[in-house]
């Protein structure tokens, strides 16, 4: 599962960069990289990908963040490089940041009020689009000029966002995904209703800490046998390193308990 998701994320990242960089010269099949994104799909009023990802999230959690989002893949690449240097400390559990919800509300309000530039600065696909306008300015010039902003400033905003996210990923893992990104926060709100989730079996866990060490989302707390599935980006790094098969991707029993019938049954 982990290898499949890494392969898919890599292919989608390359396709995204080629699609945005080559512009009109790009082969049409590469357009799947844009059509599979949540916000571009919603904006283009075709909603197919948006509906698909909502259903996928209800079934499996934030798999969108593990597979097709180019900003997620770029952070994974940074984290991989960080690991290769061998100089960084292991990841540790972090308390969830409450400001992620006000950011989500501000993002939705800005879209509703027509302030599209907010979306162009914080929404992941547009961050990459702004960066790639360095080689293909024609793709974003209309957008920025309609907002009364020069292409150069739009391009700079993309690079500033990209650099901040990369530095954050180098130091702390998927911090942008778990604390800032409005798309990730919105998908994370569905976590109590997902069919599958990541969970630790307290009877099998030997507290070796390997899963917490590798969790770039900082959402595993071994001490309490806790996995915060609202922040889990379904990278499956934890399930891959566990020596005792104690952390697994499995049916979300908490969800079943939350239904009234199950409560009566209990
Ligand atoms: S949280 Fe946002 S930036 Fe991170 S992978 Fe998900 S959609 Fe992309
Ligand atoms: S809990 Fe596991 S699958 Fe989820 S982000 Fe952390 S390491 Fe990845
Ligand atoms: S890697 Fe497995 S055994 Fe080790 S702390 Fe995590 S769940 Fe427990």
mmCIF file of C-alpha atoms and ligand atoms in Angstrom:
data_model
loop_
_atom_site.group_PDB
_atom_site.id
_atom_site.type_symbol
_atom_site.label_atom_id
_atom_site.label_comp_id
_atom_site.label_asym_id
_atom_site.label_seq_id
_atom_site.Cartn_x
_atom_site.Cartn_y
_atom_site.Cartn_z
ATOM 1 C CA UNK A 1 0.000 0.000 0.000
ATOM 2 C CA UNK A 2 2.788 2.415 0.949
ATOM 3 C CA UNK A 3 4.787 1.690 -2.213
ATOM 4 C CA UNK A 4 1.704 2.124 -4.378
ATOM 5 C CA UNK A 5 0.884 5.470 -2.815
ATOM 6 C CA UNK A 6 4.497 6.703 -3.230
ATOM 7 C CA UNK A 7 4.502 5.623 -6.887
ATOM 8 C CA UNK A 8 1.159 7.306 -7.549
ATOM 9 C CA UNK A 9 2.196 10.511 -5.773
ATOM 10 C CA UNK A 10 5.455 10.623 -7.757
ATOM 11 C CA UNK A 11 3.704 10.136 -11.100
ATOM 12 C CA UNK A 12 1.092 12.772 -10.265
ATOM 13 C CA UNK A 13 3.752 15.246 -9.147
ATOM 14 C CA UNK A 14 5.705 14.861 -12.377
ATOM 15 C CA UNK A 15 2.492 15.121 -14.417
ATOM 16 C CA UNK A 16 1.450 18.261 -12.499
ATOM 17 C CA UNK A 17 4.787 20.003 -13.010
ATOM 18 C CA UNK A 18 4.851 19.076 -16.718
ATOM 19 C CA UNK A 19 1.225 20.159 -17.236
ATOM 20 C CA UNK A 20 1.719 23.529 -15.561
ATOM 21 C CA UNK A 21 5.201 24.112 -16.958
ATOM 22 C CA UNK A 22 4.527 23.215 -20.587
ATOM 23 C CA UNK A 23 1.155 24.979 -20.772
ATOM 24 C CA UNK A 24 -0.345 24.798 -24.276
ATOM 25 C CA UNK A 25 2.496 22.512 -25.391
ATOM 26 C CA UNK A 26 1.686 19.824 -22.814
ATOM 27 C CA UNK A 27 0.178 16.506 -24.007
ATOM 28 C CA UNK A 28 -3.522 16.503 -23.137
ATOM 29 C CA UNK A 29 -3.350 13.323 -21.033
ATOM 30 C CA UNK A 30 -1.261 15.227 -18.463
ATOM 31 C CA UNK A 31 -4.370 17.307 -17.770
ATOM 32 C CA UNK A 32 -5.529 14.470 -15.493
ATOM 33 C CA UNK A 33 -3.228 16.016 -12.894
ATOM 34 C CA UNK A 34 -5.378 19.175 -12.787
ATOM 35 C CA UNK A 35 -8.731 17.488 -13.314
ATOM 36 C CA UNK A 36 -8.072 15.246 -10.306
ATOM 37 C CA UNK A 37 -7.595 18.185 -7.935
ATOM 38 C CA UNK A 38 -10.422 19.172 -5.583
ATOM 39 C CA UNK A 39 -10.505 22.952 -5.994
ATOM 40 C CA UNK A 40 -9.830 23.212 -9.754
ATOM 41 C CA UNK A 41 -12.595 20.641 -10.240
ATOM 42 C CA UNK A 42 -14.987 22.651 -8.060
ATOM 43 C CA UNK A 43 -14.105 25.952 -9.747
ATOM 44 C CA UNK A 44 -14.625 24.510 -13.212
ATOM 45 C CA UNK A 45 -18.131 23.471 -12.086
ATOM 46 C CA UNK A 46 -17.590 19.864 -13.160
ATOM 47 C CA UNK A 47 -17.335 18.733 -9.513
ATOM 48 C CA UNK A 48 -16.498 15.162 -10.568
ATOM 49 C CA UNK A 49 -13.158 15.044 -8.775
ATOM 50 C CA UNK A 50 -14.528 16.949 -5.787
ATOM 51 C CA UNK A 51 -17.324 14.422 -5.258
ATOM 52 C CA UNK A 52 -14.912 11.543 -5.855
ATOM 53 C CA UNK A 53 -12.515 12.790 -3.176
ATOM 54 C CA UNK A 54 -15.266 13.443 -0.635
ATOM 55 C CA UNK A 55 -16.428 9.838 -1.057
ATOM 56 C CA UNK A 56 -12.827 8.561 -0.969
ATOM 57 C CA UNK A 57 -12.201 10.542 2.223
ATOM 58 C CA UNK A 58 -15.327 9.116 3.861
ATOM 59 C CA UNK A 59 -14.067 5.646 3.010
ATOM 60 C CA UNK A 60 -10.325 5.921 3.604
ATOM 61 C CA UNK A 61 -9.471 9.299 5.160
ATOM 62 C CA UNK A 62 -7.157 11.896 3.615
ATOM 63 C CA UNK A 63 -5.890 9.762 0.741
ATOM 64 C CA UNK A 64 -6.068 12.850 -1.479
ATOM 65 C CA UNK A 65 -3.203 14.287 0.575
ATOM 66 C CA UNK A 66 -1.182 11.099 0.063
ATOM 67 C CA UNK A 67 -1.578 10.734 -3.677
ATOM 68 C CA UNK A 68 -2.533 13.579 -6.027
ATOM 69 C CA UNK A 69 -1.756 16.847 -4.233
ATOM 70 C CA UNK A 70 1.539 18.191 -5.609
ATOM 71 C CA UNK A 71 2.295 20.211 -2.461
ATOM 72 C CA UNK A 72 1.925 17.062 -0.374
ATOM 73 C CA UNK A 73 4.317 15.211 -2.698
ATOM 74 C CA UNK A 74 6.846 18.071 -2.601
ATOM 75 C CA UNK A 75 6.797 17.980 1.193
ATOM 76 C CA UNK A 76 7.287 14.209 1.114
ATOM 77 C CA UNK A 77 10.312 14.716 -1.146
ATOM 78 C CA UNK A 78 11.738 17.262 1.311
ATOM 79 C CA UNK A 79 11.134 14.896 4.235
ATOM 80 C CA UNK A 80 12.820 12.075 2.308
ATOM 81 C CA UNK A 81 15.873 14.284 1.710
ATOM 82 C CA UNK A 82 15.848 15.240 5.400
ATOM 83 C CA UNK A 83 15.929 11.570 6.301
ATOM 84 C CA UNK A 84 18.777 10.912 3.880
ATOM 85 C CA UNK A 85 20.980 13.528 5.565
ATOM 86 C CA UNK A 86 20.498 11.625 8.831
ATOM 87 C CA UNK A 87 20.967 14.809 10.808
ATOM 88 C CA UNK A 88 17.423 15.490 11.908
ATOM 89 C CA UNK A 89 15.703 14.298 15.066
ATOM 90 C CA UNK A 90 12.792 11.862 14.798
ATOM 91 C CA UNK A 91 9.317 13.352 14.580
ATOM 92 C CA UNK A 92 7.230 13.639 17.716
ATOM 93 C CA UNK A 93 3.540 14.058 18.450
ATOM 94 C CA UNK A 94 2.322 17.648 18.296
ATOM 95 C CA UNK A 95 -0.878 19.029 19.741
ATOM 96 C CA UNK A 96 -3.342 20.052 17.010
ATOM 97 C CA UNK A 97 -3.336 23.748 16.184
ATOM 98 C CA UNK A 98 -6.696 25.393 16.761
ATOM 99 C CA UNK A 99 -5.974 28.156 14.236
ATOM 100 C CA UNK A 100 -6.462 25.716 11.361
ATOM 101 C CA UNK A 101 -10.261 26.099 11.664
ATOM 102 C CA UNK A 102 -10.283 29.939 11.528
ATOM 103 C CA UNK A 103 -8.021 29.656 8.454
ATOM 104 C CA UNK A 104 -10.551 27.301 6.827
ATOM 105 C CA UNK A 105 -13.442 29.666 7.651
ATOM 106 C CA UNK A 106 -11.490 32.677 6.317
ATOM 107 C CA UNK A 107 -10.680 30.724 3.138
ATOM 108 C CA UNK A 108 -14.323 29.779 2.525
ATOM 109 C CA UNK A 109 -15.479 33.334 3.311
ATOM 110 C CA UNK A 110 -12.930 34.797 0.906
ATOM 111 C CA UNK A 111 -14.123 32.508 -1.887
ATOM 112 C CA UNK A 112 -17.766 33.333 -1.130
ATOM 113 C CA UNK A 113 -16.971 37.060 -1.234
ATOM 114 C CA UNK A 114 -15.079 36.707 -4.504
ATOM 115 C CA UNK A 115 -11.639 37.506 -3.024
ATOM 116 C CA UNK A 116 -9.994 34.872 -5.207
ATOM 117 C CA UNK A 117 -6.444 36.052 -4.542
ATOM 118 C CA UNK A 118 -6.615 34.491 -1.054
ATOM 119 C CA UNK A 119 -7.224 31.125 -2.679
ATOM 120 C CA UNK A 120 -4.417 31.708 -5.148
ATOM 121 C CA UNK A 121 -1.993 32.183 -2.274
ATOM 122 C CA UNK A 122 -2.946 29.354 0.124
ATOM 123 C CA UNK A 123 -4.594 26.674 -2.047
ATOM 124 C CA UNK A 124 -2.010 23.973 -2.902
ATOM 125 C CA UNK A 125 -2.680 23.578 -6.634
ATOM 126 C CA UNK A 126 -2.459 27.321 -7.135
ATOM 127 C CA UNK A 127 0.750 27.561 -5.131
ATOM 128 C CA UNK A 128 2.381 25.158 -7.596
ATOM 129 C CA UNK A 129 0.713 26.956 -10.498
ATOM 130 C CA UNK A 130 2.177 30.264 -9.338
ATOM 131 C CA UNK A 131 5.632 28.716 -8.974
ATOM 132 C CA UNK A 132 5.437 27.153 -12.440
ATOM 133 C CA UNK A 133 4.443 30.528 -13.909
ATOM 134 C CA UNK A 134 8.193 31.200 -13.706
ATOM 135 C CA UNK A 135 8.523 29.064 -16.846
ATOM 136 C CA UNK A 136 4.976 29.484 -18.140
ATOM 137 C CA UNK A 137 3.672 32.949 -17.190
ATOM 138 C CA UNK A 138 0.845 32.794 -19.743
ATOM 139 C CA UNK A 139 -1.013 30.292 -17.539
ATOM 140 C CA UNK A 140 -1.521 32.701 -14.649
ATOM 141 C CA UNK A 141 -1.238 36.149 -16.228
ATOM 142 C CA UNK A 142 -4.996 36.450 -16.886
ATOM 143 C CA UNK A 143 -5.806 35.473 -13.310
ATOM 144 C CA UNK A 144 -3.451 37.952 -11.702
ATOM 145 C CA UNK A 145 -4.263 40.794 -14.077
ATOM 146 C CA UNK A 146 -7.989 40.304 -13.398
ATOM 147 C CA UNK A 147 -7.160 40.758 -9.703
ATOM 148 C CA UNK A 148 -5.184 43.917 -10.489
ATOM 149 C CA UNK A 149 -1.867 42.286 -9.579
ATOM 150 C CA UNK A 150 1.161 41.880 -11.795
ATOM 151 C CA UNK A 151 2.291 38.415 -12.885
ATOM 152 C CA UNK A 152 5.606 39.023 -11.124
ATOM 153 C CA UNK A 153 3.895 39.483 -7.763
ATOM 154 C CA UNK A 154 1.775 36.388 -8.378
ATOM 155 C CA UNK A 155 4.903 34.422 -9.206
ATOM 156 C CA UNK A 156 6.675 35.760 -6.118
ATOM 157 C CA UNK A 157 3.721 34.782 -3.904
ATOM 158 C CA UNK A 158 4.042 31.210 -5.203
ATOM 159 C CA UNK A 159 7.757 31.070 -4.453
ATOM 160 C CA UNK A 160 7.328 32.590 -0.984
ATOM 161 C CA UNK A 161 4.633 30.012 -0.112
ATOM 162 C CA UNK A 162 6.726 27.202 -1.601
ATOM 163 C CA UNK A 163 9.885 28.192 0.316
ATOM 164 C CA UNK A 164 8.024 28.555 3.625
ATOM 165 C CA UNK A 165 6.327 25.173 3.190
ATOM 166 C CA UNK A 166 9.618 23.494 2.241
ATOM 167 C CA UNK A 167 11.528 24.921 5.204
ATOM 168 C CA UNK A 168 8.660 23.906 7.496
ATOM 169 C CA UNK A 169 8.672 20.384 6.037
ATOM 170 C CA UNK A 170 12.431 20.117 6.544
ATOM 171 C CA UNK A 171 12.159 21.080 10.200
ATOM 172 C CA UNK A 172 8.818 19.630 11.274
ATOM 173 C CA UNK A 173 7.301 17.436 8.564
ATOM 174 C CA UNK A 174 3.842 18.016 7.151
ATOM 175 C CA UNK A 175 3.166 21.113 9.277
ATOM 176 C CA UNK A 176 1.495 23.006 6.442
ATOM 177 C CA UNK A 177 -0.855 20.062 5.849
ATOM 178 C CA UNK A 178 -1.840 19.634 9.479
ATOM 179 C CA UNK A 179 -2.058 23.261 10.586
ATOM 180 C CA UNK A 180 -2.657 25.602 7.642
ATOM 181 C CA UNK A 181 -3.935 24.074 4.424
ATOM 182 C CA UNK A 182 -7.702 24.686 4.244
ATOM 183 C CA UNK A 183 -8.237 21.691 1.976
ATOM 184 C CA UNK A 184 -6.526 19.329 4.399
ATOM 185 C CA UNK A 185 -8.427 20.808 7.351
ATOM 186 C CA UNK A 186 -11.743 20.429 5.516
ATOM 187 C CA UNK A 187 -10.996 16.787 4.660
ATOM 188 C CA UNK A 188 -9.842 16.180 8.239
ATOM 189 C CA UNK A 189 -13.213 17.262 9.641
ATOM 190 C CA UNK A 190 -14.665 14.047 8.173
ATOM 191 C CA UNK A 191 -12.323 11.835 10.209
ATOM 192 C CA UNK A 192 -14.906 10.624 12.737
ATOM 193 C CA UNK A 193 -17.048 9.329 9.890
ATOM 194 C CA UNK A 194 -14.419 7.539 7.815
ATOM 195 C CA UNK A 195 -14.892 3.834 7.253
ATOM 196 C CA UNK A 196 -11.195 3.092 7.734
ATOM 197 C CA UNK A 197 -8.681 4.647 10.072
ATOM 198 C CA UNK A 198 -5.215 4.160 11.502
ATOM 199 C CA UNK A 199 -5.266 2.717 15.015
ATOM 200 C CA UNK A 200 -2.864 1.200 17.534
ATOM 201 C CA UNK A 201 -3.658 -2.160 19.077
ATOM 202 C CA UNK A 202 -2.742 -1.609 22.753
ATOM 203 C CA UNK A 203 -2.350 -5.348 23.311
ATOM 204 C CA UNK A 204 0.298 -5.699 20.608
ATOM 205 C CA UNK A 205 2.140 -2.393 20.937
ATOM 206 C CA UNK A 206 5.551 -2.707 22.597
ATOM 207 C CA UNK A 207 6.131 1.081 22.795
ATOM 208 C CA UNK A 208 9.180 0.960 20.528
ATOM 209 C CA UNK A 209 8.268 4.470 19.246
ATOM 210 C CA UNK A 210 9.153 3.640 15.642
ATOM 211 C CA UNK A 211 5.753 4.751 14.330
ATOM 212 C CA UNK A 212 5.879 8.091 16.166
ATOM 213 C CA UNK A 213 9.465 8.605 14.938
ATOM 214 C CA UNK A 214 8.419 8.459 11.277
ATOM 215 C CA UNK A 215 5.045 10.243 11.435
ATOM 216 C CA UNK A 216 5.653 13.512 9.603
ATOM 217 C CA UNK A 217 2.146 14.663 10.534
ATOM 218 C CA UNK A 218 2.998 14.439 14.239
ATOM 219 C CA UNK A 219 -0.325 12.758 14.880
ATOM 220 C CA UNK A 220 0.768 9.573 16.725
ATOM 221 C CA UNK A 221 1.153 9.573 20.488
ATOM 222 C CA UNK A 222 2.422 6.114 21.453
ATOM 223 C CA UNK A 223 2.256 6.852 25.175
ATOM 224 C CA UNK A 224 -1.526 7.206 24.950
ATOM 225 C CA UNK A 225 -1.952 4.749 22.050
ATOM 226 C CA UNK A 226 -3.462 7.671 20.158
ATOM 227 C CA UNK A 227 -3.639 8.404 16.423
ATOM 228 C CA UNK A 228 -5.262 11.715 15.466
ATOM 229 C CA UNK A 229 -6.883 10.677 12.204
ATOM 230 C CA UNK A 230 -7.994 14.247 11.424
ATOM 231 C CA UNK A 231 -4.335 15.049 10.705
ATOM 232 C CA UNK A 232 -3.219 11.690 9.305
ATOM 233 C CA UNK A 233 -2.354 12.021 5.603
ATOM 234 C CA UNK A 234 -2.404 8.247 4.983
ATOM 235 C CA UNK A 235 1.276 7.947 4.073
ATOM 236 C CA UNK A 236 1.426 4.461 5.693
ATOM 237 C CA UNK A 237 4.974 5.080 6.939
ATOM 238 C CA UNK A 238 3.878 3.997 10.428
ATOM 239 C CA UNK A 239 2.338 0.687 9.382
ATOM 240 C CA UNK A 240 5.482 -0.039 7.381
ATOM 241 C CA UNK A 241 7.903 0.301 10.317
ATOM 242 C CA UNK A 242 5.944 -1.355 13.116
ATOM 243 C CA UNK A 243 7.771 -4.545 14.145
ATOM 244 C CA UNK A 244 4.694 -6.105 15.737
ATOM 245 C CA UNK A 245 1.873 -5.249 13.316
ATOM 246 C CA UNK A 246 0.395 -3.201 16.140
ATOM 247 C CA UNK A 247 -0.539 -0.107 14.134
ATOM 248 C CA UNK A 248 -2.912 -0.854 11.311
ATOM 249 C CA UNK A 249 -5.194 0.625 8.684
ATOM 250 C CA UNK A 250 -8.465 -0.956 9.713
ATOM 251 C CA UNK A 251 -12.232 -0.549 10.081
ATOM 252 C CA UNK A 252 -13.021 2.476 12.232
ATOM 253 C CA UNK A 253 -14.720 0.888 15.238
ATOM 254 C CA UNK A 254 -15.038 4.295 16.943
ATOM 255 C CA UNK A 255 -17.310 5.371 14.102
ATOM 256 C CA UNK A 256 -19.579 2.375 14.603
ATOM 257 C CA UNK A 257 -19.796 3.113 18.301
ATOM 258 C CA UNK A 258 -20.953 6.653 17.552
ATOM 259 C CA UNK A 259 -24.126 5.503 15.815
ATOM 260 C CA UNK A 260 -27.215 5.499 18.094
ATOM 261 C CA UNK A 261 -27.991 1.831 17.400
ATOM 262 C CA UNK A 262 -24.539 0.735 18.465
ATOM 263 C CA UNK A 263 -24.795 2.847 21.603
ATOM 264 C CA UNK A 264 -28.022 1.030 22.502
ATOM 265 C CA UNK A 265 -26.294 -2.249 21.666
ATOM 266 C CA UNK A 266 -23.444 -1.396 24.016
HETATM 267 S S1 LIG B 1 -3.187 19.155 3.384
HETATM 268 FE FE1 LIG B 1 -3.309 20.520 1.622
HETATM 269 S S2 LIG B 1 -1.209 20.764 0.903
HETATM 270 FE FE2 LIG B 1 -1.233 19.016 2.269
HETATM 271 S S3 LIG B 1 -1.488 17.299 0.893
HETATM 272 FE FE3 LIG B 1 -3.525 17.844 1.638
HETATM 273 S S4 LIG B 1 -4.362 19.250 0.122
HETATM 274 FE FE4 LIG B 1 -2.138 19.105 -0.242
HETATM 275 S S1 LIG B 2 -0.425 8.174 11.364
HETATM 276 FE FE1 LIG B 2 0.786 6.865 9.980
HETATM 277 S S2 LIG B 2 -0.255 7.041 7.995
HETATM 278 FE FE2 LIG B 2 -0.952 8.749 9.272
HETATM 279 S S3 LIG B 2 0.418 10.438 8.757
HETATM 280 FE FE3 LIG B 2 1.277 9.415 10.562
HETATM 281 S S4 LIG B 2 2.743 7.936 9.696
HETATM 282 FE FE4 LIG B 2 1.400 8.588 8.012
HETATM 283 S S1 LIG B 3 5.770 0.867 15.919
HETATM 284 FE FE1 LIG B 3 4.192 -0.595 16.579
HETATM 285 S S2 LIG B 3 4.970 -1.500 18.438
HETATM 286 FE FE2 LIG B 3 6.224 0.310 18.022
HETATM 287 S S3 LIG B 3 5.211 1.928 19.229
HETATM 288 FE FE3 LIG B 3 4.311 1.993 17.179
HETATM 289 S S4 LIG B 3 2.487 0.685 17.305
HETATM 290 FE FE4 LIG B 3 3.755 0.234 19.089
#
